[in-house]
Amino acid sequence: MKTRILLLAITVSFCFASCEKLLMPPDAESTPTATFDYLWDKVDKQYAFFDVKNVDWQAVYDSLRPKVNDKMSDDSLFAVLSAMLNCLDDGHVNVVSPNDVSHCQGVFSRMINNTNYDENIVMQNYLKANYHTTGGFMWNTLRDGRVVYVRYSSFSNSASPKYFQYILNANPNAEALILDMRQNGGGSIVSEWDLLSCIAHPDSLKLYTSQIKNGPGRNDFTTPVAVYAPDTTSACKPCGLPIAVLTDRGTYSAGSFFTLCAKEYPNVIVMGDTTGGGLGLPNGGQLPNGWRYRFSITRTLANDGRNYENGVPPDTVVRLIPGQTTQDNVIEQACQWLVSNIAAK
Amino acid sequence: MKVRSRFCLKSVEKKLLVAAVLSLFFAVAPTRGQVSLSLSRGAGYAMQRDLGVSPISYQGLAGRMGLGVDVRLPRWSIEIDRGTLAALYESGTFGEDGNSMGYGISSCQEVCALRQMWTHGRWLLMAGPMLSSNLALKLNPELFNASFGLSGFASLSLKGRICFDFGREDEDYRHYRFRFYGQQTLSPMTLAVRPGYSYIDNYSGTTDQLSAFLETYELMALAAAEWHSELGVKMQMPSGNRIGLAYRWDYCTTYNAGAWRFDEAFHMAVASFDFILK
């Protein structure tokens, strides 16, 4: 009897073998309406910053959903999806079609309109023609070699500690450092840790806490994880010199992370303008029509408990003086602060 | 420190595998059993859908390499198999422009003990339990921080095999030239580990990166989550070695147990070579 049952079971199971489609629900429809609904729902359940963005996401759906129909062109659908994501006012939010990549117009406008950096002034008067390039850093000396000005324009460029150490070794008489992060739109978070590992800090210096969205509710987050200053490496002797970090609205993503962290270091001052924000890690996925998207699914809380997703404020606000063509007011004030700080010591 | 211990574990696993094979070999040595080393190579179609990152099925090509040891006793067959599987996937219709691409590699281990349940003329029916594990790494570079996903399945399964011998009978060795077989494996119980709701590791800082790994993954217990079928034929050479060709179907799913449903299937043509060691 057992043998017959076994034989029957094996025979019957062969009838269903190789038919995984029978066991799986069908793929989602790839129509414009299905694609819109899918993206709206994904953001609704996984986006991490509704609390600080002040967005009524249901209202966004109600206003944009009527503009979507299954006969619309890909370009029209892209425009609606972009408009939907624009409401989040987050530079880490994009939809990617084969022909276009959406971007947050608010972040872009703030970055461009509120720039606190003039490349011509910096190149002609501070980096000058005899500037050096070491890894991802451009640098030169100011104030008779007492201050080293280091321009770091993107965290996509290498910030290896060996390069930072080279700059320090090349300027043994330097008494202070300026790290210019203005218009640094971010890049690799690894570069951020590389750079932070070059700065001296007390043991167990807590920088911030991080949480990941882990449920569909607005406040569903994992337990906060404390993040501490990275250990220094043998490639770079920890720099204990006074450091001024310069920021503006174009300092975004990894640039904002760095600024948030740098503020905790005792020998660092942040000067300039509020950063652009972008303190969430963006996560990606695919839409039913094959396009891709990304948005932030983690949040970062500063040691004061606040969420600076919309921008990390500087310790000292300094803005460029309109009409100035030969002097960068932010660099000048940073130099002044550093020199007076050295003198006070 | 943790990395080192992981490598140590891998090393221990290898030693255990070698020890198991040697133990089986020597255990069977004084008996009338037969020990064979089995090599297999397969190629075919792969399909996967991971709702954590895409509602679209990915399809593509896969290749499989297997290495195993079979011990045949008068009423039992003990089989150990270790396979490595690699796949290249595309979203949507295969070969179309603009598709997203994904890659997968997995390592599978199987140990099963099949008992001879019934014989009748040239027919043979075997069945028994199987333990298996499958660790798969998925990469989709276009999906930003969700581009990396690890899936692990460990199953207790029931395996059944029907064999039919045909062809010329070798009177010296009392076996037929060909053996047709069909086998089914179903898993009543599976433990699976998969990326959780966030589909991202909490790598918010270098010092926490290792400890945060797998922190957001979820463990789930599943019923009937794995299904494997195989239909094939083996030819016995005069030397006793066997060569075989089979069609193999592997399917696993998490149903809706986790945060994101995951389905994966492979359809493969597999060539195998069994070398008699004893």
Coordinates of C-alpha atoms in Angstrom, one line a residue:
Chain A
M1 CA 0.0 0.0 0.0
K2 CA 2.8 2.4 1.0
T3 CA 4.6 1.6 -2.2
R4 CA 1.5 2.4 -4.2
I5 CA 1.0 5.7 -2.5
L6 CA 4.7 6.6 -3.0
L7 CA 4.4 5.6 -6.7
L8 CA 1.3 7.7 -7.1
A9 CA 2.8 10.7 -5.3
I10 CA 5.9 10.6 -7.5
T11 CA 3.9 10.2 -10.7
V12 CA 1.4 13.0 -9.8
S13 CA 4.2 15.4 -8.8
F14 CA 5.8 14.9 -12.2
C15 CA 2.6 16.3 -13.7
F16 CA 3.3 19.6 -12.0
A17 CA 7.1 19.6 -12.3
S18 CA 8.7 22.2 -14.5
C19 CA 5.7 24.5 -14.3
E20 CA 6.9 27.2 -11.9
K21 CA 4.5 29.7 -13.5
L22 CA 1.7 27.7 -12.1
L23 CA 3.1 28.2 -8.6
M24 CA 3.8 31.9 -9.0
P25 CA 1.5 34.8 -9.1
P26 CA 1.8 36.6 -12.5
D27 CA 4.1 39.6 -13.0
A28 CA 2.6 43.0 -12.3
E29 CA 1.0 44.8 -15.2
S30 CA 3.4 47.2 -16.9
T31 CA 0.8 49.8 -17.8
P32 CA 1.3 53.5 -16.9
T33 CA -1.4 53.3 -14.2
A34 CA 0.1 50.2 -12.7
T35 CA 3.6 51.8 -12.8
F36 CA 2.3 55.0 -11.2
D37 CA 0.5 53.1 -8.4
Y38 CA 3.5 50.9 -7.8
L39 CA 5.9 53.8 -7.3
W40 CA 3.5 55.8 -5.2
D41 CA 2.9 52.7 -3.0
K42 CA 6.7 52.0 -2.7
V43 CA 7.4 55.5 -1.6
D44 CA 4.4 55.5 0.7
K45 CA 5.6 52.5 2.6
Q46 CA 9.4 52.8 2.4
Y47 CA 10.4 56.5 2.2
A48 CA 12.1 57.6 5.4
F49 CA 11.6 61.3 5.6
F50 CA 7.9 62.1 5.5
D51 CA 8.2 63.6 8.9
V52 CA 10.7 66.3 7.9
K53 CA 9.4 66.9 4.4
N54 CA 5.9 68.0 5.3
V55 CA 4.4 66.2 2.4
D56 CA 0.8 65.0 2.3
W57 CA 1.5 62.0 0.1
Q58 CA -2.1 61.0 -0.3
A59 CA -2.8 64.5 -1.6
V60 CA 0.0 64.0 -4.1
Y61 CA -1.7 60.8 -5.3
D62 CA -5.1 62.5 -5.5
S63 CA -3.7 65.4 -7.6
L64 CA -1.5 63.4 -10.0
R65 CA -3.3 60.1 -10.4
P66 CA -6.0 61.6 -12.7
K67 CA -3.2 62.7 -15.1
V68 CA -2.2 59.0 -15.7
N69 CA -3.9 56.8 -18.2
D70 CA -2.9 53.7 -20.0
K71 CA -2.7 55.4 -23.4
M72 CA -0.2 58.1 -22.4
S73 CA 3.3 58.2 -23.9
D74 CA 6.4 57.2 -22.0
D75 CA 7.5 60.8 -21.9
S76 CA 4.2 61.9 -20.4
L77 CA 4.4 59.2 -17.8
F78 CA 8.0 60.1 -17.0
A79 CA 6.9 63.7 -16.5
V80 CA 4.1 62.7 -14.0
L81 CA 6.4 60.4 -12.1
S82 CA 9.1 63.1 -11.9
A83 CA 6.5 65.6 -10.7
M84 CA 5.4 63.1 -8.0
L85 CA 8.9 62.5 -6.7
N86 CA 9.7 66.2 -6.9
C87 CA 7.2 66.8 -4.1
L88 CA 9.6 65.0 -1.8
D89 CA 12.2 67.8 -2.3
D90 CA 14.9 65.2 -1.9
G91 CA 18.1 65.0 -4.0
H92 CA 18.3 61.3 -3.4
V93 CA 15.1 60.6 -5.2
N94 CA 15.1 59.8 -8.9
V95 CA 13.2 57.9 -11.6
V96 CA 15.3 56.5 -14.4
S97 CA 13.9 55.8 -17.8
P98 CA 15.9 54.7 -20.9
N99 CA 15.9 58.3 -22.1
D100 CA 16.0 60.5 -19.0
V101 CA 16.8 60.7 -15.3
S102 CA 14.6 62.9 -13.1
H103 CA 16.2 65.1 -10.4
C104 CA 14.9 67.1 -7.6
Q105 CA 14.4 70.6 -8.9
G106 CA 14.2 72.2 -5.5
V107 CA 17.6 70.8 -4.4
F108 CA 19.1 71.8 -7.8
S109 CA 17.7 75.4 -7.5
R110 CA 19.0 75.8 -4.0
M111 CA 22.4 74.4 -4.9
I112 CA 22.7 76.8 -7.9
N113 CA 20.9 79.9 -6.6
N114 CA 22.3 79.9 -3.1
T115 CA 25.9 78.9 -4.0
N116 CA 28.4 80.2 -1.6
Y117 CA 31.3 79.4 -3.9
D118 CA 32.9 81.1 -6.9
E119 CA 35.3 78.8 -8.6
N120 CA 37.0 81.7 -10.5
I121 CA 37.8 83.5 -7.3
V122 CA 39.2 80.4 -5.6
M123 CA 41.2 79.3 -8.6
Q124 CA 42.7 82.8 -9.3
N125 CA 43.3 83.9 -5.7
Y126 CA 43.7 80.9 -3.5
L127 CA 44.7 77.8 -5.4
K128 CA 46.4 80.0 -8.0
A129 CA 48.4 78.7 -11.0
N130 CA 50.9 76.8 -8.9
Y131 CA 48.3 74.6 -7.1
H132 CA 49.0 70.9 -6.4
T133 CA 46.8 67.9 -7.0
T134 CA 47.1 65.0 -4.7
G135 CA 44.6 62.2 -5.1
G136 CA 41.2 63.9 -5.1
F137 CA 42.5 67.0 -3.3
M138 CA 43.6 70.3 -4.9
W139 CA 45.7 72.4 -2.5
N140 CA 48.0 75.3 -1.9
T141 CA 49.2 77.3 1.1
L142 CA 47.9 80.6 2.4
R143 CA 49.2 83.1 5.0
D144 CA 52.8 82.4 4.3
G145 CA 52.4 78.7 4.6
R146 CA 50.7 78.8 8.0
V147 CA 47.4 77.7 6.6
V148 CA 46.9 74.9 4.0
Y149 CA 43.9 75.3 1.8
V150 CA 42.5 72.0 0.5
R151 CA 39.8 71.9 -2.0
Y152 CA 37.8 68.6 -2.1
S153 CA 35.1 68.9 -4.8
S154 CA 33.6 65.4 -4.8
F155 CA 33.5 62.4 -2.6
S156 CA 33.7 60.3 -5.8
N157 CA 37.4 61.3 -5.9
S158 CA 39.9 59.4 -3.7
A159 CA 40.4 60.8 -0.2
S160 CA 42.8 58.1 0.7
P161 CA 44.6 58.8 4.0
K162 CA 48.0 58.5 2.2
Y163 CA 47.1 61.5 0.1
F164 CA 46.1 63.5 3.1
Q165 CA 49.3 62.5 4.9
Y166 CA 51.3 63.6 1.8
I167 CA 49.8 67.1 2.0
L168 CA 50.6 67.3 5.7
N169 CA 54.2 66.1 5.1
A170 CA 54.6 68.6 2.3
N171 CA 53.7 71.4 4.7
P172 CA 55.5 70.7 7.9
N173 CA 55.1 74.3 9.1
A174 CA 51.4 74.4 8.6
E175 CA 49.5 75.4 11.7
A176 CA 45.9 75.1 10.4
L177 CA 43.9 73.6 7.6
I178 CA 41.0 74.6 5.5
L179 CA 38.9 71.8 4.0
D180 CA 36.7 73.4 1.3
M181 CA 33.6 71.2 0.7
R182 CA 31.4 73.8 -1.0
Q183 CA 29.5 72.4 -4.0
N184 CA 30.7 68.9 -3.1
G185 CA 27.6 67.0 -4.2
G186 CA 28.7 63.7 -2.5
G187 CA 29.9 60.4 -3.8
S188 CA 31.3 57.4 -2.0
I189 CA 30.7 57.2 1.7
V190 CA 33.9 55.3 1.9
S191 CA 35.8 58.5 1.0
E192 CA 34.1 60.2 3.9
W193 CA 35.4 57.6 6.3
D194 CA 38.8 57.8 4.7
L195 CA 38.9 61.5 5.3
L196 CA 37.5 61.4 8.8
S197 CA 40.1 58.8 9.8
C198 CA 42.8 61.4 9.2
I199 CA 41.5 63.7 11.9
A200 CA 42.5 63.2 15.5
H201 CA 39.7 62.6 17.9
P202 CA 39.0 61.4 21.4
D203 CA 38.2 57.7 22.0
S204 CA 34.7 56.6 21.2
L205 CA 33.6 59.8 19.7
K206 CA 29.9 59.4 18.8
L207 CA 29.1 61.0 15.5
Y208 CA 25.4 60.2 14.9
T209 CA 22.8 57.5 15.0
S210 CA 21.3 55.7 12.0
Q211 CA 18.0 53.9 11.5
I212 CA 16.5 52.0 8.6
K213 CA 12.9 52.0 7.6
N214 CA 11.6 48.5 8.5
G215 CA 7.9 48.7 8.0
P216 CA 5.1 50.4 6.2
G217 CA 4.2 52.8 9.0
R218 CA 5.6 56.3 9.0
N219 CA 7.5 55.6 12.2
D220 CA 8.6 52.1 11.5
F221 CA 12.4 52.2 12.0
T222 CA 15.0 49.8 13.3
T223 CA 16.7 50.4 16.6
P224 CA 19.1 53.3 16.4
V225 CA 22.6 52.3 15.7
A226 CA 25.3 54.6 17.1
V227 CA 28.1 55.5 14.7
Y228 CA 31.5 56.4 16.1
A229 CA 34.5 58.2 14.6
P230 CA 36.5 55.8 12.5
D231 CA 39.8 54.5 13.8
T232 CA 42.9 56.3 12.5
T233 CA 45.0 54.3 10.1
S234 CA 48.7 53.7 9.8
A235 CA 48.6 55.5 6.4
C236 CA 48.0 58.9 8.1
K237 CA 49.1 60.3 11.4
P238 CA 46.0 61.8 12.9
C239 CA 45.9 65.5 12.2
G240 CA 45.3 67.5 15.4
L241 CA 45.6 70.9 13.7
P242 CA 42.7 73.3 13.8
I243 CA 40.5 72.6 10.8
A244 CA 37.9 74.8 9.2
V245 CA 35.4 72.9 7.0
L246 CA 33.6 75.2 4.4
T247 CA 30.1 74.3 3.3
D248 CA 27.3 75.6 1.3
R249 CA 23.9 74.5 -0.1
G250 CA 25.8 72.5 -2.7
T251 CA 27.4 70.3 0.0
Y252 CA 25.2 67.3 -0.4
S253 CA 24.8 63.7 0.6
A254 CA 28.3 62.4 1.6
G255 CA 29.2 66.0 1.9
S256 CA 26.5 66.6 4.5
F257 CA 27.4 63.4 6.3
F258 CA 31.0 64.6 6.5
T259 CA 29.8 68.0 7.8
L260 CA 27.6 66.4 10.4
C261 CA 30.5 64.2 11.6
A262 CA 33.1 66.9 11.4
K263 CA 31.1 69.1 13.8
E264 CA 31.7 66.6 16.5
Y265 CA 35.5 66.7 16.3
P266 CA 36.9 69.1 18.9
N267 CA 39.5 70.7 16.5
V268 CA 37.0 71.3 13.6
I269 CA 34.8 74.3 12.9
V270 CA 32.2 74.4 10.1
M271 CA 31.9 77.7 8.4
G272 CA 29.8 78.9 5.5
D273 CA 26.2 78.1 4.7
T274 CA 23.8 75.3 5.6
T275 CA 24.5 72.2 3.6
G276 CA 22.0 70.8 1.1
G277 CA 21.1 67.8 3.3
G278 CA 20.7 64.3 1.9
L279 CA 21.4 62.3 5.1
G280 CA 19.5 59.2 4.0
L281 CA 20.9 56.2 2.1
P282 CA 19.0 55.9 -1.1
N283 CA 17.8 52.4 -2.1
G284 CA 16.8 51.4 -5.6
G285 CA 14.4 49.2 -7.3
Q286 CA 12.6 48.6 -10.6
L287 CA 9.1 49.6 -11.8
P288 CA 6.7 47.3 -13.5
N289 CA 7.5 48.9 -16.9
G290 CA 11.2 48.3 -16.4
W291 CA 12.3 51.8 -15.4
R292 CA 14.2 52.2 -12.2
Y293 CA 13.9 54.4 -9.1
R294 CA 15.7 55.3 -5.9
F295 CA 14.8 57.1 -2.7
S296 CA 16.1 57.3 0.9
I297 CA 15.2 54.5 3.3
T298 CA 17.4 55.4 6.2
R299 CA 17.5 58.4 8.5
T300 CA 20.4 59.9 10.4
L301 CA 19.9 61.6 13.7
A302 CA 22.5 64.1 15.0
N303 CA 23.8 63.8 18.6
D304 CA 21.3 66.5 19.6
G305 CA 18.5 64.2 18.4
R306 CA 17.6 66.3 15.4
N307 CA 17.2 65.2 11.8
Y308 CA 19.2 67.5 9.6
E309 CA 17.9 65.9 6.3
N310 CA 17.1 69.3 5.0
G311 CA 20.6 70.7 5.7
V312 CA 23.3 70.7 8.3
P313 CA 23.8 74.2 9.7
P314 CA 27.4 75.5 10.1
D315 CA 28.9 76.5 13.4
T316 CA 29.4 80.0 11.9
V317 CA 27.4 81.4 9.1
V318 CA 29.6 83.2 6.5
R319 CA 28.4 84.2 3.1
L320 CA 30.2 85.5 0.0
I321 CA 30.0 89.3 -0.4
P322 CA 28.2 90.0 -3.6
G323 CA 30.3 91.9 -6.1
Q324 CA 33.6 90.7 -4.7
T325 CA 35.8 89.4 -7.5
T326 CA 39.1 88.9 -5.8
Q327 CA 38.3 87.7 -2.3
D328 CA 36.4 84.8 -1.0
N329 CA 34.8 86.0 2.2
V330 CA 34.3 82.5 3.6
I331 CA 38.0 81.5 3.1
E332 CA 39.1 84.9 4.5
Q333 CA 37.0 84.5 7.6
A334 CA 38.2 80.9 8.1
C335 CA 41.8 82.0 7.8
Q336 CA 41.1 84.8 10.3
W337 CA 39.5 82.4 12.8
L338 CA 42.2 79.8 12.4
V339 CA 45.1 82.3 12.8
S340 CA 43.4 83.9 15.9
N341 CA 42.8 80.4 17.3
I342 CA 46.4 79.5 16.8
A343 CA 47.5 82.8 18.5
A344 CA 45.1 82.2 21.4
K345 CA 46.8 78.8 22.0
Chain B
M1 CA 38.2 38.9 13.8
K2 CA 34.8 37.9 12.5
V3 CA 36.1 37.7 9.0
R4 CA 38.8 35.3 10.1
S5 CA 36.4 33.2 12.0
R6 CA 34.2 33.0 8.9
F7 CA 37.2 31.7 6.8
C8 CA 37.9 29.2 9.6
L9 CA 34.4 28.0 9.4
K10 CA 34.7 27.5 5.7
S11 CA 37.9 25.5 6.2
V12 CA 36.2 23.4 8.9
E13 CA 33.3 22.7 6.5
K14 CA 35.8 21.5 3.9
K15 CA 37.5 19.2 6.4
L16 CA 34.1 17.8 7.5
L17 CA 33.2 17.1 3.9
V18 CA 36.4 15.3 3.3
A19 CA 36.1 13.4 6.6
A20 CA 32.5 12.4 5.7
V21 CA 33.5 11.1 2.3
L22 CA 36.5 9.2 3.7
S23 CA 34.3 7.7 6.4
L24 CA 31.7 6.6 3.9
F25 CA 34.4 5.1 1.8
F26 CA 36.0 3.1 4.6
A27 CA 32.6 2.2 6.1
V28 CA 31.6 0.6 2.9
A29 CA 34.9 -1.0 2.1
P30 CA 34.3 -4.3 3.8
T31 CA 30.8 -4.6 2.4
R32 CA 29.4 -5.5 -1.0
G33 CA 28.7 -1.8 -1.6
Q34 CA 30.0 0.4 -4.4
V35 CA 31.5 3.9 -4.1
S36 CA 31.5 6.2 -7.1
L37 CA 32.6 9.8 -7.6
S38 CA 30.2 11.8 -9.6
L39 CA 31.0 14.8 -11.7
S40 CA 28.3 16.8 -13.5
R41 CA 28.0 19.8 -15.8
G42 CA 24.8 21.5 -16.7
A43 CA 23.5 24.4 -18.6
G44 CA 20.1 25.8 -19.2
Y45 CA 17.4 28.4 -18.5
A46 CA 17.2 30.5 -15.2
M47 CA 14.3 32.5 -13.9
Q48 CA 14.0 34.6 -10.8
R49 CA 11.7 37.2 -9.3
D50 CA 12.5 39.1 -6.1
L51 CA 9.7 41.5 -5.2
G52 CA 12.1 43.3 -2.9
V53 CA 13.7 45.0 -5.8
S54 CA 11.5 44.4 -8.9
P55 CA 8.0 43.2 -9.7
I56 CA 9.4 41.8 -13.0
S57 CA 10.7 38.3 -13.6
Y58 CA 14.3 38.0 -14.6
Q59 CA 15.2 35.4 -17.1
G60 CA 18.5 34.2 -18.4
L61 CA 21.1 31.5 -18.7
A62 CA 22.6 29.3 -16.0
G63 CA 25.4 26.9 -15.7
R64 CA 26.0 24.3 -13.0
M65 CA 29.0 22.3 -11.8
G66 CA 28.5 19.4 -9.4
L67 CA 30.8 17.1 -7.5
G68 CA 29.5 14.2 -5.5
V69 CA 30.0 10.8 -4.0
D70 CA 27.5 8.0 -4.2
V71 CA 27.6 4.9 -2.0
R72 CA 25.4 2.1 -3.2
L73 CA 24.7 -0.6 -0.6
P74 CA 22.5 -3.6 -1.2
R75 CA 19.3 -1.8 0.0
W76 CA 20.5 1.7 0.5
S77 CA 22.1 4.5 -1.5
I78 CA 23.8 7.4 0.2
E79 CA 24.5 10.4 -2.0
I80 CA 26.5 13.6 -1.3
D81 CA 26.5 16.3 -3.8
R82 CA 28.0 19.8 -3.9
G83 CA 27.1 22.1 -6.7
T84 CA 28.0 25.6 -7.8
L85 CA 25.5 27.5 -10.0
A86 CA 26.0 30.7 -11.8
A87 CA 23.4 32.6 -13.7
L88 CA 23.1 35.8 -15.8
Y89 CA 19.6 37.4 -15.9
E90 CA 17.8 40.1 -17.8
S91 CA 14.6 41.7 -16.8
G92 CA 11.6 41.3 -19.1
T93 CA 12.0 39.6 -22.5
F94 CA 15.5 38.2 -22.9
G95 CA 17.7 40.0 -25.4
E96 CA 15.7 43.3 -25.6
D97 CA 17.5 46.6 -25.5
G98 CA 17.3 48.5 -22.2
N99 CA 16.8 45.5 -20.0
S100 CA 18.3 45.5 -16.5
M101 CA 20.9 42.8 -15.9
G102 CA 21.5 40.8 -12.8
Y103 CA 23.9 38.1 -11.8
G104 CA 23.6 35.2 -9.4
I105 CA 25.9 32.6 -8.0
S106 CA 24.9 29.9 -5.5
S107 CA 26.5 27.1 -3.6
C108 CA 24.3 24.0 -2.9
Q109 CA 25.0 21.0 -0.7
E110 CA 22.9 17.9 -0.6
V111 CA 23.1 14.7 1.5
C112 CA 20.5 12.0 1.1
A113 CA 19.9 8.4 2.1
L114 CA 17.6 6.5 -0.3
R115 CA 16.2 3.2 0.8
Q116 CA 15.1 0.5 -1.7
M117 CA 11.4 0.4 -1.2
W118 CA 10.2 -1.9 -4.0
T119 CA 11.5 -3.9 -6.9
H120 CA 9.7 -5.6 -9.7
G121 CA 11.5 -7.0 -12.7
R122 CA 13.5 -4.1 -14.1
W123 CA 11.7 -1.6 -11.9
L124 CA 13.2 -0.1 -8.8
L125 CA 11.6 2.4 -6.4
M126 CA 13.7 4.2 -3.8
A127 CA 12.8 6.9 -1.3
G128 CA 14.4 8.6 1.7
P129 CA 15.2 11.8 3.5
M130 CA 17.5 14.6 2.2
L131 CA 19.2 17.5 3.8
S132 CA 20.2 20.4 1.6
S133 CA 21.4 23.9 1.8
N134 CA 21.6 26.6 -0.8
L135 CA 23.4 29.9 -0.4
A136 CA 22.9 32.4 -3.2
L137 CA 24.3 35.8 -3.9
K138 CA 22.4 38.1 -6.2
L139 CA 23.9 41.2 -7.8
N140 CA 22.0 43.8 -9.8
P141 CA 24.5 46.8 -10.1
E142 CA 21.8 49.2 -11.3
L143 CA 19.8 49.0 -8.1
F144 CA 22.0 51.2 -6.0
N145 CA 22.2 50.0 -2.4
A146 CA 19.8 47.2 -3.1
S147 CA 22.1 45.8 -5.7
F148 CA 23.4 43.1 -3.3
G149 CA 21.1 40.4 -1.9
L150 CA 21.9 37.1 -0.1
S151 CA 19.5 34.2 0.1
G152 CA 20.0 31.1 2.2
F153 CA 17.8 28.0 2.2
A154 CA 18.3 24.9 4.4
S155 CA 15.8 22.2 3.9
L156 CA 14.7 18.8 5.1
S157 CA 13.3 17.0 2.1
L158 CA 11.8 13.8 1.0
K159 CA 13.2 12.3 -2.2
G160 CA 11.7 9.6 -4.3
R161 CA 13.2 7.9 -7.3
I162 CA 11.8 5.4 -9.9
C163 CA 14.3 3.5 -12.1
F164 CA 13.8 1.3 -15.1
D165 CA 16.6 -0.8 -16.5
F166 CA 16.7 -1.6 -20.2
G167 CA 19.1 -2.6 -22.9
R168 CA 21.4 -5.6 -23.1
E169 CA 22.1 -7.3 -19.8
D170 CA 25.6 -7.9 -18.8
E171 CA 25.6 -11.3 -17.3
D172 CA 29.0 -11.0 -15.6
Y173 CA 28.0 -8.0 -13.6
R174 CA 24.2 -8.6 -13.5
H175 CA 23.2 -5.2 -14.6
Y176 CA 21.6 -3.7 -17.7
R177 CA 23.3 -1.3 -20.1
F178 CA 20.9 1.6 -19.5
R179 CA 18.9 2.9 -16.6
F180 CA 16.1 5.4 -17.0
Y181 CA 15.2 7.3 -13.8
G182 CA 12.9 10.0 -12.6
Q183 CA 13.2 11.6 -9.2
Q184 CA 11.2 14.1 -7.2
T185 CA 12.3 16.0 -4.1
L186 CA 9.9 18.0 -2.0
S187 CA 10.8 19.9 1.1
P188 CA 8.2 19.7 3.9
M189 CA 10.4 22.0 6.0
T190 CA 12.8 24.8 5.0
L191 CA 14.5 27.5 6.9
A192 CA 15.2 30.6 4.8
V193 CA 17.2 33.7 5.4
R194 CA 16.5 36.7 3.1
P195 CA 16.9 40.5 2.9
G196 CA 14.2 42.0 5.1
Y197 CA 11.9 44.9 4.6
S198 CA 14.6 47.5 4.0
Y199 CA 16.6 45.3 1.6
I200 CA 19.7 47.0 2.7
D201 CA 22.4 46.4 5.3
N202 CA 22.9 49.0 8.0
Y203 CA 26.4 49.9 6.8
S204 CA 26.2 53.4 8.3
G205 CA 29.8 53.4 9.4
T206 CA 33.0 51.5 8.8
T207 CA 33.3 50.3 12.3
D208 CA 29.9 48.8 12.3
Q209 CA 29.8 47.4 8.8
L210 CA 30.6 43.8 9.7
S211 CA 28.5 43.7 12.8
A212 CA 25.6 45.3 10.9
F213 CA 25.8 42.7 8.1
L214 CA 22.7 40.5 8.1
E215 CA 21.2 42.7 10.8
T216 CA 18.2 43.6 8.6
Y217 CA 17.8 40.1 7.2
E218 CA 14.9 37.9 8.2
L219 CA 14.7 34.3 9.0
M220 CA 11.6 32.3 8.1
A221 CA 10.3 28.8 8.3
L222 CA 8.5 27.5 5.2
A223 CA 6.6 24.5 4.1
A224 CA 7.0 23.1 0.6
A225 CA 9.4 25.8 -0.4
E226 CA 11.7 23.7 -2.5
W227 CA 10.9 21.3 -5.3
H228 CA 13.4 19.5 -7.5
S229 CA 12.7 17.1 -10.4
E230 CA 15.0 15.1 -12.5
L231 CA 14.4 12.8 -15.5
G232 CA 17.4 11.1 -17.0
V233 CA 19.1 8.1 -18.4
K234 CA 22.4 6.6 -17.5
M235 CA 24.6 4.3 -19.5
Q236 CA 26.8 1.8 -17.8
M237 CA 30.1 1.2 -19.4
P238 CA 31.9 -2.2 -19.4
S239 CA 34.3 -0.7 -16.8
G240 CA 31.4 0.0 -14.5
N241 CA 31.6 3.8 -14.9
R242 CA 28.5 5.5 -15.9
I243 CA 27.7 8.5 -18.1
G244 CA 24.3 10.1 -18.0
L245 CA 22.2 12.8 -19.4
A246 CA 19.3 14.4 -17.5
Y247 CA 16.8 17.2 -17.5
R248 CA 16.7 18.9 -14.1
W249 CA 14.2 21.4 -12.7
D250 CA 14.8 23.3 -9.5
Y251 CA 12.3 25.6 -7.9
C252 CA 12.3 27.5 -4.6
T253 CA 10.0 30.1 -3.2
T254 CA 9.4 32.0 0.0
Y255 CA 5.7 32.3 -0.9
N256 CA 4.5 35.4 1.0
A257 CA 6.2 34.5 4.3
G258 CA 8.8 37.2 4.3
A259 CA 8.7 40.9 3.6
W260 CA 9.2 40.2 -0.1
R261 CA 8.3 37.1 -2.1
F262 CA 11.1 35.4 -3.8
D263 CA 10.9 32.8 -6.6
E264 CA 13.6 31.1 -8.5
A265 CA 13.6 28.3 -11.0
F266 CA 16.2 26.5 -13.2
H267 CA 15.6 24.2 -16.1
M268 CA 18.8 22.5 -17.1
A269 CA 20.3 19.8 -19.2
V270 CA 22.9 18.0 -17.1
A271 CA 25.6 15.6 -18.2
S272 CA 27.1 13.4 -15.5
F273 CA 30.0 11.1 -15.2
D274 CA 30.2 8.5 -12.4
F275 CA 33.6 7.0 -11.8
I276 CA 33.6 3.8 -9.8
L277 CA 36.1 4.1 -6.9
K278 CA 35.3 0.7 -5.4

